[in-house]
């Protein structure tokens, strides 16, 4: 009886403790949101009441004329183009829909039309997160900096590195580019990448977000060439894509950062200009704007224009005869089509996303 009595007292105490601290059993949500495409904000809510208050605040922003976008920090990373839309004149109904879409792991965008009193929502699967073990580094900004010029993506899971830089704009820099496989060793906190011909690239130190990239050419090099770069890890925004066609093409993309129509991105492409006899690749080496237009062409999602920058003057080189299948924000594989290709040359360049 004593044991039963003690057990009853213990259970009663546990129930009383649970009653005193109900928040320990409430749902915690980590929400990432932005208003009018401003910098992302992070907020944590505890329980349905706090989350409902947050959704109420989002509705207030929308009612004031802003566009609100949010998703859970652990949102779905399924690469899909499925989009869910919803319209209602009820504030409670739009909040219920927003709650359901967040629970489904979707990214939600909400606006308000004051003329009709209608709330409009769009939900889509969140873009895939970078794979674990993949990190991308770019050179740091300084005076006169006009864009990313050295980009290195390290895939430690596959012991592979992808190196690119704009050797059209910065001819004084000397750096081997391309894909490097199974080529590293760790020695005194230095990562060494071996290139063809005995050239080496060294990273040091391998801690923190800032590192020094050193290039050691096997053969004598002009003293005017720069071989040392300070690079910093990119947490978000930069994508690395690779195609093994035309001798290997590395393409770094910063999507949707040019707020114009047509939709524009920045890109840094490292590709051979003449991959083989009588065939000229439309994908040159250098920095460019990547512009997407809607298209009616069968088998393509977009018209594509690459506007390359040249260092010699203020002119551009533009390649307009391209198409695009896929979406840089949603897919792991995209295809660039050379519409007016030469007979016998590559007509499609398939890229796989690395990060």
mmCIF file of C-alpha atoms in Angstrom:
data_model
loop_
_atom_site.group_PDB
_atom_site.id
_atom_site.type_symbol
_atom_site.label_atom_id
_atom_site.label_comp_id
_atom_site.label_asym_id
_atom_site.label_seq_id
_atom_site.Cartn_x
_atom_site.Cartn_y
_atom_site.Cartn_z
ATOM 1 C CA UNK A 1 0.000 0.000 0.000
ATOM 2 C CA UNK A 2 2.875 2.329 0.788
ATOM 3 C CA UNK A 3 4.310 1.761 -2.701
ATOM 4 C CA UNK A 4 0.895 2.396 -4.285
ATOM 5 C CA UNK A 5 0.453 5.542 -2.207
ATOM 6 C CA UNK A 6 3.891 6.863 -3.154
ATOM 7 C CA UNK A 7 3.193 6.101 -6.823
ATOM 8 C CA UNK A 8 -0.093 7.994 -6.643
ATOM 9 C CA UNK A 9 1.617 10.979 -5.062
ATOM 10 C CA UNK A 10 4.348 10.916 -7.739
ATOM 11 C CA UNK A 11 1.820 10.751 -10.579
ATOM 12 C CA UNK A 12 -0.195 13.575 -9.060
ATOM 13 C CA UNK A 13 2.960 15.680 -8.830
ATOM 14 C CA UNK A 14 3.838 14.986 -12.450
ATOM 15 C CA UNK A 15 0.342 15.934 -13.639
ATOM 16 C CA UNK A 16 0.488 19.101 -11.543
ATOM 17 C CA UNK A 17 3.886 19.951 -13.052
ATOM 18 C CA UNK A 18 2.541 19.424 -16.544
ATOM 19 C CA UNK A 19 -0.440 21.645 -15.750
ATOM 20 C CA UNK A 20 1.858 24.392 -14.484
ATOM 21 C CA UNK A 21 4.068 24.288 -17.609
ATOM 22 C CA UNK A 22 1.814 23.586 -20.590
ATOM 23 C CA UNK A 23 4.195 25.412 -22.933
ATOM 24 C CA UNK A 24 6.618 22.482 -22.721
ATOM 25 C CA UNK A 25 4.114 20.467 -24.758
ATOM 26 C CA UNK A 26 3.243 23.188 -27.247
ATOM 27 C CA UNK A 27 4.466 23.144 -30.825
ATOM 28 C CA UNK A 28 7.572 25.199 -31.489
ATOM 29 C CA UNK A 29 7.905 26.708 -34.952
ATOM 30 C CA UNK A 30 11.027 28.340 -36.400
ATOM 31 C CA UNK A 31 9.833 30.702 -39.121
ATOM 32 C CA UNK A 32 11.881 32.521 -41.775
ATOM 33 C CA UNK A 33 10.135 35.487 -43.425
ATOM 34 C CA UNK A 34 10.731 38.604 -45.491
ATOM 35 C CA UNK A 35 8.624 41.653 -46.328
ATOM 36 C CA UNK A 36 8.893 43.144 -49.825
ATOM 37 C CA UNK A 37 11.974 40.985 -50.565
ATOM 38 C CA UNK A 38 13.942 42.651 -47.775
ATOM 39 C CA UNK A 39 16.495 40.754 -45.701
ATOM 40 C CA UNK A 40 15.140 37.559 -44.166
ATOM 41 C CA UNK A 41 14.068 37.605 -40.539
ATOM 42 C CA UNK A 42 13.926 34.633 -38.146
ATOM 43 C CA UNK A 43 11.341 34.213 -35.398
ATOM 44 C CA UNK A 44 10.395 31.333 -33.102
ATOM 45 C CA UNK A 45 6.827 30.827 -31.905
ATOM 46 C CA UNK A 46 5.698 28.582 -29.070
ATOM 47 C CA UNK A 47 2.214 27.198 -29.443
ATOM 48 C CA UNK A 48 -0.686 27.985 -31.745
ATOM 49 C CA UNK A 49 -1.521 31.308 -30.110
ATOM 50 C CA UNK A 50 1.892 32.828 -30.854
ATOM 51 C CA UNK A 51 1.883 31.430 -34.391
ATOM 52 C CA UNK A 52 -1.606 32.843 -34.979
ATOM 53 C CA UNK A 53 -0.388 36.241 -33.759
ATOM 54 C CA UNK A 54 2.507 36.040 -36.235
ATOM 55 C CA UNK A 55 0.123 35.208 -39.106
ATOM 56 C CA UNK A 56 -2.029 38.140 -38.002
ATOM 57 C CA UNK A 57 1.026 40.382 -38.239
ATOM 58 C CA UNK A 58 1.777 39.054 -41.747
ATOM 59 C CA UNK A 59 -1.796 39.873 -42.775
ATOM 60 C CA UNK A 60 -1.284 43.380 -41.401
ATOM 61 C CA UNK A 61 1.829 43.847 -43.540
ATOM 62 C CA UNK A 62 -0.066 42.636 -46.613
ATOM 63 C CA UNK A 63 -3.004 44.916 -45.821
ATOM 64 C CA UNK A 64 -0.599 47.862 -45.806
ATOM 65 C CA UNK A 65 0.447 46.991 -49.364
ATOM 66 C CA UNK A 66 3.473 44.758 -48.750
ATOM 67 C CA UNK A 67 4.259 41.284 -50.084
ATOM 68 C CA UNK A 68 5.019 38.802 -47.325
ATOM 69 C CA UNK A 69 6.881 35.531 -47.882
ATOM 70 C CA UNK A 70 7.572 32.958 -45.172
ATOM 71 C CA UNK A 71 8.373 29.299 -44.561
ATOM 72 C CA UNK A 72 9.418 27.023 -41.751
ATOM 73 C CA UNK A 73 13.147 26.703 -41.179
ATOM 74 C CA UNK A 74 12.802 22.959 -41.802
ATOM 75 C CA UNK A 75 10.545 23.340 -44.838
ATOM 76 C CA UNK A 76 10.307 20.664 -47.500
ATOM 77 C CA UNK A 77 13.210 20.452 -49.940
ATOM 78 C CA UNK A 78 11.457 18.381 -52.576
ATOM 79 C CA UNK A 79 12.352 19.696 -56.051
ATOM 80 C CA UNK A 80 8.893 20.284 -57.494
ATOM 81 C CA UNK A 81 7.207 22.953 -59.573
ATOM 82 C CA UNK A 82 3.764 22.353 -58.023
ATOM 83 C CA UNK A 83 2.210 25.662 -56.990
ATOM 84 C CA UNK A 84 -0.870 26.097 -54.803
ATOM 85 C CA UNK A 85 -2.896 29.312 -55.078
ATOM 86 C CA UNK A 86 -5.720 30.544 -52.868
ATOM 87 C CA UNK A 87 -7.941 33.646 -52.792
ATOM 88 C CA UNK A 88 -10.498 34.713 -50.210
ATOM 89 C CA UNK A 89 -12.081 37.806 -48.746
ATOM 90 C CA UNK A 90 -11.910 36.305 -45.250
ATOM 91 C CA UNK A 91 -8.952 37.152 -43.027
ATOM 92 C CA UNK A 92 -9.558 34.054 -40.910
ATOM 93 C CA UNK A 93 -9.671 31.809 -43.983
ATOM 94 C CA UNK A 94 -6.396 33.130 -45.395
ATOM 95 C CA UNK A 95 -4.728 32.613 -42.011
ATOM 96 C CA UNK A 96 -6.032 29.036 -41.854
ATOM 97 C CA UNK A 97 -4.700 28.408 -45.359
ATOM 98 C CA UNK A 98 -1.322 29.938 -44.450
ATOM 99 C CA UNK A 99 -1.179 27.672 -41.400
ATOM 100 C CA UNK A 100 -1.931 24.574 -43.502
ATOM 101 C CA UNK A 101 0.677 25.442 -46.142
ATOM 102 C CA UNK A 102 3.395 26.016 -43.528
ATOM 103 C CA UNK A 103 2.522 22.662 -41.953
ATOM 104 C CA UNK A 104 2.919 21.063 -45.388
ATOM 105 C CA UNK A 105 6.473 22.428 -45.625
ATOM 106 C CA UNK A 106 5.689 25.030 -48.284
ATOM 107 C CA UNK A 107 6.969 28.548 -48.858
ATOM 108 C CA UNK A 108 4.017 30.938 -48.682
ATOM 109 C CA UNK A 109 3.578 34.366 -50.296
ATOM 110 C CA UNK A 110 0.598 36.557 -49.375
ATOM 111 C CA UNK A 111 -0.683 39.850 -50.812
ATOM 112 C CA UNK A 112 -3.864 41.885 -50.383
ATOM 113 C CA UNK A 113 -5.966 43.626 -53.041
ATOM 114 C CA UNK A 114 -7.716 46.588 -51.387
ATOM 115 C CA UNK A 115 -9.945 47.226 -54.401
ATOM 116 C CA UNK A 116 -11.693 43.869 -54.044
ATOM 117 C CA UNK A 117 -10.829 43.167 -50.421
ATOM 118 C CA UNK A 118 -9.237 39.874 -51.491
ATOM 119 C CA UNK A 119 -6.324 38.048 -49.913
ATOM 120 C CA UNK A 120 -4.201 36.203 -52.487
ATOM 121 C CA UNK A 121 -1.826 33.422 -51.483
ATOM 122 C CA UNK A 122 0.732 31.353 -53.375
ATOM 123 C CA UNK A 123 2.545 28.351 -51.937
ATOM 124 C CA UNK A 124 5.314 26.269 -53.447
ATOM 125 C CA UNK A 125 7.892 23.738 -52.329
ATOM 126 C CA UNK A 126 11.006 25.339 -50.901
ATOM 127 C CA UNK A 127 14.092 25.179 -53.123
ATOM 128 C CA UNK A 128 16.491 22.353 -52.247
ATOM 129 C CA UNK A 129 18.933 23.136 -49.491
ATOM 130 C CA UNK A 130 22.638 22.661 -50.230
ATOM 131 C CA UNK A 131 23.813 19.118 -49.581
ATOM 132 C CA UNK A 132 25.829 18.519 -46.447
ATOM 133 C CA UNK A 133 29.517 18.502 -47.158
ATOM 134 C CA UNK A 134 29.341 21.162 -49.911
ATOM 135 C CA UNK A 135 30.694 24.675 -49.367
ATOM 136 C CA UNK A 136 31.239 27.549 -51.808
ATOM 137 C CA UNK A 137 33.774 30.357 -51.428
ATOM 138 C CA UNK A 138 34.150 33.646 -53.340
ATOM 139 C CA UNK A 139 36.821 36.335 -53.214
ATOM 140 C CA UNK A 140 36.126 39.236 -50.873
ATOM 141 C CA UNK A 141 34.947 42.612 -52.108
ATOM 142 C CA UNK A 142 37.317 45.554 -52.250
ATOM 143 C CA UNK A 143 37.511 48.946 -53.952
ATOM 144 C CA UNK A 144 36.409 48.761 -57.564
ATOM 145 C CA UNK A 145 34.870 45.310 -57.105
ATOM 146 C CA UNK A 146 32.228 44.661 -59.774
ATOM 147 C CA UNK A 147 31.172 41.105 -59.128
ATOM 148 C CA UNK A 148 32.304 37.618 -58.124
ATOM 149 C CA UNK A 149 35.585 36.792 -59.841
ATOM 150 C CA UNK A 150 36.922 33.711 -58.032
ATOM 151 C CA UNK A 151 34.499 30.972 -57.018
ATOM 152 C CA UNK A 152 35.513 27.643 -55.476
ATOM 153 C CA UNK A 153 32.974 24.960 -54.533
ATOM 154 C CA UNK A 154 34.249 22.044 -52.448
ATOM 155 C CA UNK A 155 32.232 18.812 -52.373
ATOM 156 C CA UNK A 156 33.858 16.904 -49.531
ATOM 157 C CA UNK A 157 31.460 13.962 -49.846
ATOM 158 C CA UNK A 158 32.776 13.197 -53.340
ATOM 159 C CA UNK A 159 36.291 14.613 -52.853
ATOM 160 C CA UNK A 160 35.730 17.014 -55.722
ATOM 161 C CA UNK A 161 36.304 20.727 -56.214
ATOM 162 C CA UNK A 162 34.974 23.143 -58.855
ATOM 163 C CA UNK A 163 37.096 26.222 -59.528
ATOM 164 C CA UNK A 164 36.172 29.168 -61.746
ATOM 165 C CA UNK A 165 37.194 32.779 -62.193
ATOM 166 C CA UNK A 166 36.620 35.555 -64.700
ATOM 167 C CA UNK A 167 39.792 35.449 -66.772
ATOM 168 C CA UNK A 168 38.226 37.731 -69.370
ATOM 169 C CA UNK A 169 37.889 40.623 -66.936
ATOM 170 C CA UNK A 170 40.926 39.848 -64.769
ATOM 171 C CA UNK A 171 43.638 38.662 -67.127
ATOM 172 C CA UNK A 172 46.372 39.454 -64.597
ATOM 173 C CA UNK A 173 45.129 36.667 -62.355
ATOM 174 C CA UNK A 174 46.445 33.178 -62.912
ATOM 175 C CA UNK A 175 44.420 30.223 -61.712
ATOM 176 C CA UNK A 176 43.592 26.761 -63.082
ATOM 177 C CA UNK A 177 39.845 26.253 -63.494
ATOM 178 C CA UNK A 178 37.513 23.309 -63.905
ATOM 179 C CA UNK A 179 36.567 20.166 -62.025
ATOM 180 C CA UNK A 180 39.172 18.447 -59.835
ATOM 181 C CA UNK A 181 38.498 14.901 -58.609
ATOM 182 C CA UNK A 182 40.079 12.739 -55.893
ATOM 183 C CA UNK A 183 42.931 15.137 -55.609
ATOM 184 C CA UNK A 184 43.317 16.229 -52.076
ATOM 185 C CA UNK A 185 45.433 15.614 -49.085
ATOM 186 C CA UNK A 186 45.428 17.291 -45.696
ATOM 187 C CA UNK A 187 48.781 18.489 -44.450
ATOM 188 C CA UNK A 188 49.196 20.943 -41.560
ATOM 189 C CA UNK A 189 45.645 22.261 -41.991
ATOM 190 C CA UNK A 190 46.098 22.833 -45.728
ATOM 191 C CA UNK A 191 43.853 21.392 -48.414
ATOM 192 C CA UNK A 192 45.794 20.737 -51.612
ATOM 193 C CA UNK A 193 44.171 20.335 -55.031
ATOM 194 C CA UNK A 194 46.363 18.880 -57.748
ATOM 195 C CA UNK A 195 45.825 20.146 -61.263
ATOM 196 C CA UNK A 196 47.200 18.790 -64.510
ATOM 197 C CA UNK A 197 50.863 19.402 -65.182
ATOM 198 C CA UNK A 198 51.843 19.484 -61.528
ATOM 199 C CA UNK A 199 50.101 22.748 -60.634
ATOM 200 C CA UNK A 200 48.656 22.911 -57.125
ATOM 201 C CA UNK A 201 46.055 24.933 -55.271
ATOM 202 C CA UNK A 202 46.265 25.267 -51.505
ATOM 203 C CA UNK A 203 43.663 26.383 -48.986
ATOM 204 C CA UNK A 204 44.725 27.554 -45.535
ATOM 205 C CA UNK A 205 43.542 27.556 -42.888
ATOM 206 C CA UNK A 206 40.641 25.133 -43.123
ATOM 207 C CA UNK A 207 38.706 26.766 -40.275
ATOM 208 C CA UNK A 208 36.241 29.631 -40.176
ATOM 209 C CA UNK A 209 34.599 31.363 -43.112
ATOM 210 C CA UNK A 210 37.650 33.151 -44.538
ATOM 211 C CA UNK A 211 40.587 31.337 -46.128
ATOM 212 C CA UNK A 212 43.595 32.036 -48.316
ATOM 213 C CA UNK A 213 43.735 30.368 -51.731
ATOM 214 C CA UNK A 214 47.271 29.982 -53.057
ATOM 215 C CA UNK A 215 48.202 28.829 -56.527
ATOM 216 C CA UNK A 216 51.598 27.219 -57.148
ATOM 217 C CA UNK A 217 52.279 26.784 -60.903
ATOM 218 C CA UNK A 218 54.709 24.036 -61.818
ATOM 219 C CA UNK A 219 56.285 26.109 -64.593
ATOM 220 C CA UNK A 220 57.735 29.629 -64.280
ATOM 221 C CA UNK A 221 55.087 32.322 -64.448
ATOM 222 C CA UNK A 222 55.046 36.000 -65.298
ATOM 223 C CA UNK A 223 55.707 38.074 -62.181
ATOM 224 C CA UNK A 224 52.693 40.254 -63.055
ATOM 225 C CA UNK A 225 50.333 37.369 -62.391
ATOM 226 C CA UNK A 226 48.522 37.272 -59.054
ATOM 227 C CA UNK A 227 48.430 33.871 -57.339
ATOM 228 C CA UNK A 228 46.946 34.708 -53.916
ATOM 229 C CA UNK A 229 43.263 35.207 -53.201
ATOM 230 C CA UNK A 230 41.263 35.782 -50.043
ATOM 231 C CA UNK A 231 38.007 33.890 -50.258
ATOM 232 C CA UNK A 232 34.991 33.842 -47.969
ATOM 233 C CA UNK A 233 32.312 31.219 -47.570
ATOM 234 C CA UNK A 234 28.952 31.991 -49.177
ATOM 235 C CA UNK A 235 26.083 31.058 -46.866
ATOM 236 C CA UNK A 236 23.320 31.506 -49.412
ATOM 237 C CA UNK A 237 22.576 32.921 -52.834
ATOM 238 C CA UNK A 238 25.340 31.367 -54.942
ATOM 239 C CA UNK A 239 24.680 28.162 -56.882
ATOM 240 C CA UNK A 240 27.245 25.932 -58.604
ATOM 241 C CA UNK A 241 26.233 23.946 -61.695
ATOM 242 C CA UNK A 242 28.377 21.625 -63.787
ATOM 243 C CA UNK A 243 28.122 20.058 -67.241
ATOM 244 C CA UNK A 244 30.600 17.436 -68.416
ATOM 245 C CA UNK A 245 29.967 18.384 -72.055
ATOM 246 C CA UNK A 246 32.293 20.480 -74.199
ATOM 247 C CA UNK A 247 35.268 19.594 -72.037
ATOM 248 C CA UNK A 248 33.511 20.522 -68.804
ATOM 249 C CA UNK A 249 31.609 23.711 -67.970
ATOM 250 C CA UNK A 250 31.386 25.276 -64.507
ATOM 251 C CA UNK A 251 28.518 27.744 -64.094
ATOM 252 C CA UNK A 252 27.964 29.803 -60.934
ATOM 253 C CA UNK A 253 24.576 31.488 -60.742
ATOM 254 C CA UNK A 254 23.189 34.156 -58.416
ATOM 255 C CA UNK A 255 19.485 33.796 -59.279
ATOM 256 C CA UNK A 256 16.813 36.482 -59.266
ATOM 257 C CA UNK A 257 18.916 39.300 -57.873
ATOM 258 C CA UNK A 258 18.229 41.725 -60.727
ATOM 259 C CA UNK A 259 14.730 43.091 -60.173
ATOM 260 C CA UNK A 260 13.825 43.801 -63.772
ATOM 261 C CA UNK A 261 11.791 42.308 -66.548
ATOM 262 C CA UNK A 262 12.880 40.065 -68.069
ATOM 263 C CA UNK A 263 13.929 38.172 -64.955
ATOM 264 C CA UNK A 264 17.676 38.547 -64.565
ATOM 265 C CA UNK A 265 20.449 36.764 -62.696
ATOM 266 C CA UNK A 266 24.194 37.128 -62.501
ATOM 267 C CA UNK A 267 26.344 34.265 -63.706
ATOM 268 C CA UNK A 268 30.014 33.366 -63.936
ATOM 269 C CA UNK A 269 30.689 30.726 -66.580
ATOM 270 C CA UNK A 270 33.961 28.907 -67.165
ATOM 271 C CA UNK A 271 33.803 27.108 -70.490
ATOM 272 C CA UNK A 272 36.062 26.519 -73.495
ATOM 273 C CA UNK A 273 35.144 28.925 -76.280
ATOM 274 C CA UNK A 274 35.985 26.395 -79.013
ATOM 275 C CA UNK A 275 35.474 22.918 -77.515
ATOM 276 C CA UNK A 276 36.192 21.021 -80.727
ATOM 277 C CA UNK A 277 36.717 21.521 -84.433
ATOM 278 C CA UNK A 278 34.045 23.549 -86.272
ATOM 279 C CA UNK A 279 31.856 23.816 -83.165
ATOM 280 C CA UNK A 280 31.582 26.977 -81.117
ATOM 281 C CA UNK A 281 29.949 26.752 -77.717
ATOM 282 C CA UNK A 282 27.446 29.534 -76.888
ATOM 283 C CA UNK A 283 28.735 29.328 -73.322
ATOM 284 C CA UNK A 284 31.800 31.552 -73.172
ATOM 285 C CA UNK A 285 34.129 32.220 -70.247
ATOM 286 C CA UNK A 286 33.361 35.293 -68.192
ATOM 287 C CA UNK A 287 30.801 37.196 -66.145
ATOM 288 C CA UNK A 288 27.386 37.810 -67.631
ATOM 289 C CA UNK A 289 23.769 38.680 -67.010
ATOM 290 C CA UNK A 290 21.484 35.716 -67.492
ATOM 291 C CA UNK A 291 18.063 36.893 -68.719
ATOM 292 C CA UNK A 292 14.964 34.688 -68.935
ATOM 293 C CA UNK A 293 11.947 35.371 -71.140
ATOM 294 C CA UNK A 294 8.740 33.401 -71.462
ATOM 295 C CA UNK A 295 8.629 31.196 -74.550
ATOM 296 C CA UNK A 296 6.209 29.236 -76.711
ATOM 297 C CA UNK A 297 8.910 26.904 -77.995
ATOM 298 C CA UNK A 298 8.074 23.239 -77.511
ATOM 299 C CA UNK A 299 10.186 21.440 -74.915
ATOM 300 C CA UNK A 300 11.540 24.647 -73.388
ATOM 301 C CA UNK A 301 10.413 26.616 -70.362
ATOM 302 C CA UNK A 302 12.198 29.893 -71.148
ATOM 303 C CA UNK A 303 14.017 31.841 -73.817
ATOM 304 C CA UNK A 304 17.508 32.566 -72.554
ATOM 305 C CA UNK A 305 19.902 35.420 -73.248
ATOM 306 C CA UNK A 306 23.482 35.624 -71.961
ATOM 307 C CA UNK A 307 24.886 39.147 -71.931
ATOM 308 C CA UNK A 308 28.636 38.873 -71.383
ATOM 309 C CA UNK A 309 30.766 41.704 -70.011
ATOM 310 C CA UNK A 310 34.056 42.464 -71.704
ATOM 311 C CA UNK A 311 36.999 44.215 -70.109
ATOM 312 C CA UNK A 312 38.235 45.991 -73.265
ATOM 313 C CA UNK A 313 35.378 48.519 -73.457
ATOM 314 C CA UNK A 314 31.808 49.080 -72.318
ATOM 315 C CA UNK A 315 30.326 46.838 -74.993
ATOM 316 C CA UNK A 316 28.741 43.462 -74.424
ATOM 317 C CA UNK A 317 28.630 40.163 -76.247
ATOM 318 C CA UNK A 318 25.110 38.769 -76.234
ATOM 319 C CA UNK A 319 24.027 35.225 -77.042
ATOM 320 C CA UNK A 320 20.277 35.200 -77.708
ATOM 321 C CA UNK A 321 19.800 31.917 -79.565
ATOM 322 C CA UNK A 322 19.304 29.848 -76.422
ATOM 323 C CA UNK A 323 16.496 28.149 -74.545
ATOM 324 C CA UNK A 324 16.202 26.815 -71.002
ATOM 325 C CA UNK A 325 14.434 23.745 -69.642
ATOM 326 C CA UNK A 326 14.061 23.762 -65.870
ATOM 327 C CA UNK A 327 14.279 26.343 -63.119
ATOM 328 C CA UNK A 328 17.396 27.367 -61.187
ATOM 329 C CA UNK A 329 15.329 27.902 -58.034
ATOM 330 C CA UNK A 330 13.501 24.577 -58.004
ATOM 331 C CA UNK A 331 15.407 21.930 -59.922
ATOM 332 C CA UNK A 332 18.606 19.936 -59.529
ATOM 333 C CA UNK A 333 19.049 19.577 -63.302
ATOM 334 C CA UNK A 334 18.566 22.183 -66.037
ATOM 335 C CA UNK A 335 19.273 22.078 -69.765
ATOM 336 C CA UNK A 336 20.461 24.976 -71.927
ATOM 337 C CA UNK A 337 19.494 24.571 -75.580
ATOM 338 C CA UNK A 338 21.537 25.987 -78.458
ATOM 339 C CA UNK A 339 18.609 26.770 -80.766
ATOM 340 C CA UNK A 340 20.579 27.837 -83.848
ATOM 341 C CA UNK A 341 23.292 25.244 -83.497
ATOM 342 C CA UNK A 342 25.796 24.238 -86.150
ATOM 343 C CA UNK A 343 25.163 20.799 -87.677
ATOM 344 C CA UNK A 344 26.891 18.101 -85.666
ATOM 345 C CA UNK A 345 27.535 20.340 -82.644
ATOM 346 C CA UNK A 346 26.085 20.132 -79.161
ATOM 347 C CA UNK A 347 22.472 21.256 -79.136
ATOM 348 C CA UNK A 348 21.821 20.696 -75.444
ATOM 349 C CA UNK A 349 24.005 21.286 -72.398
ATOM 350 C CA UNK A 350 22.728 19.493 -69.306
ATOM 351 C CA UNK A 351 23.835 20.949 -65.967
ATOM 352 C CA UNK A 352 23.597 19.317 -62.549
ATOM 353 C CA UNK A 353 23.494 21.429 -59.409
ATOM 354 C CA UNK A 354 26.396 20.717 -57.077
ATOM 355 C CA UNK A 355 25.488 22.760 -53.994
#
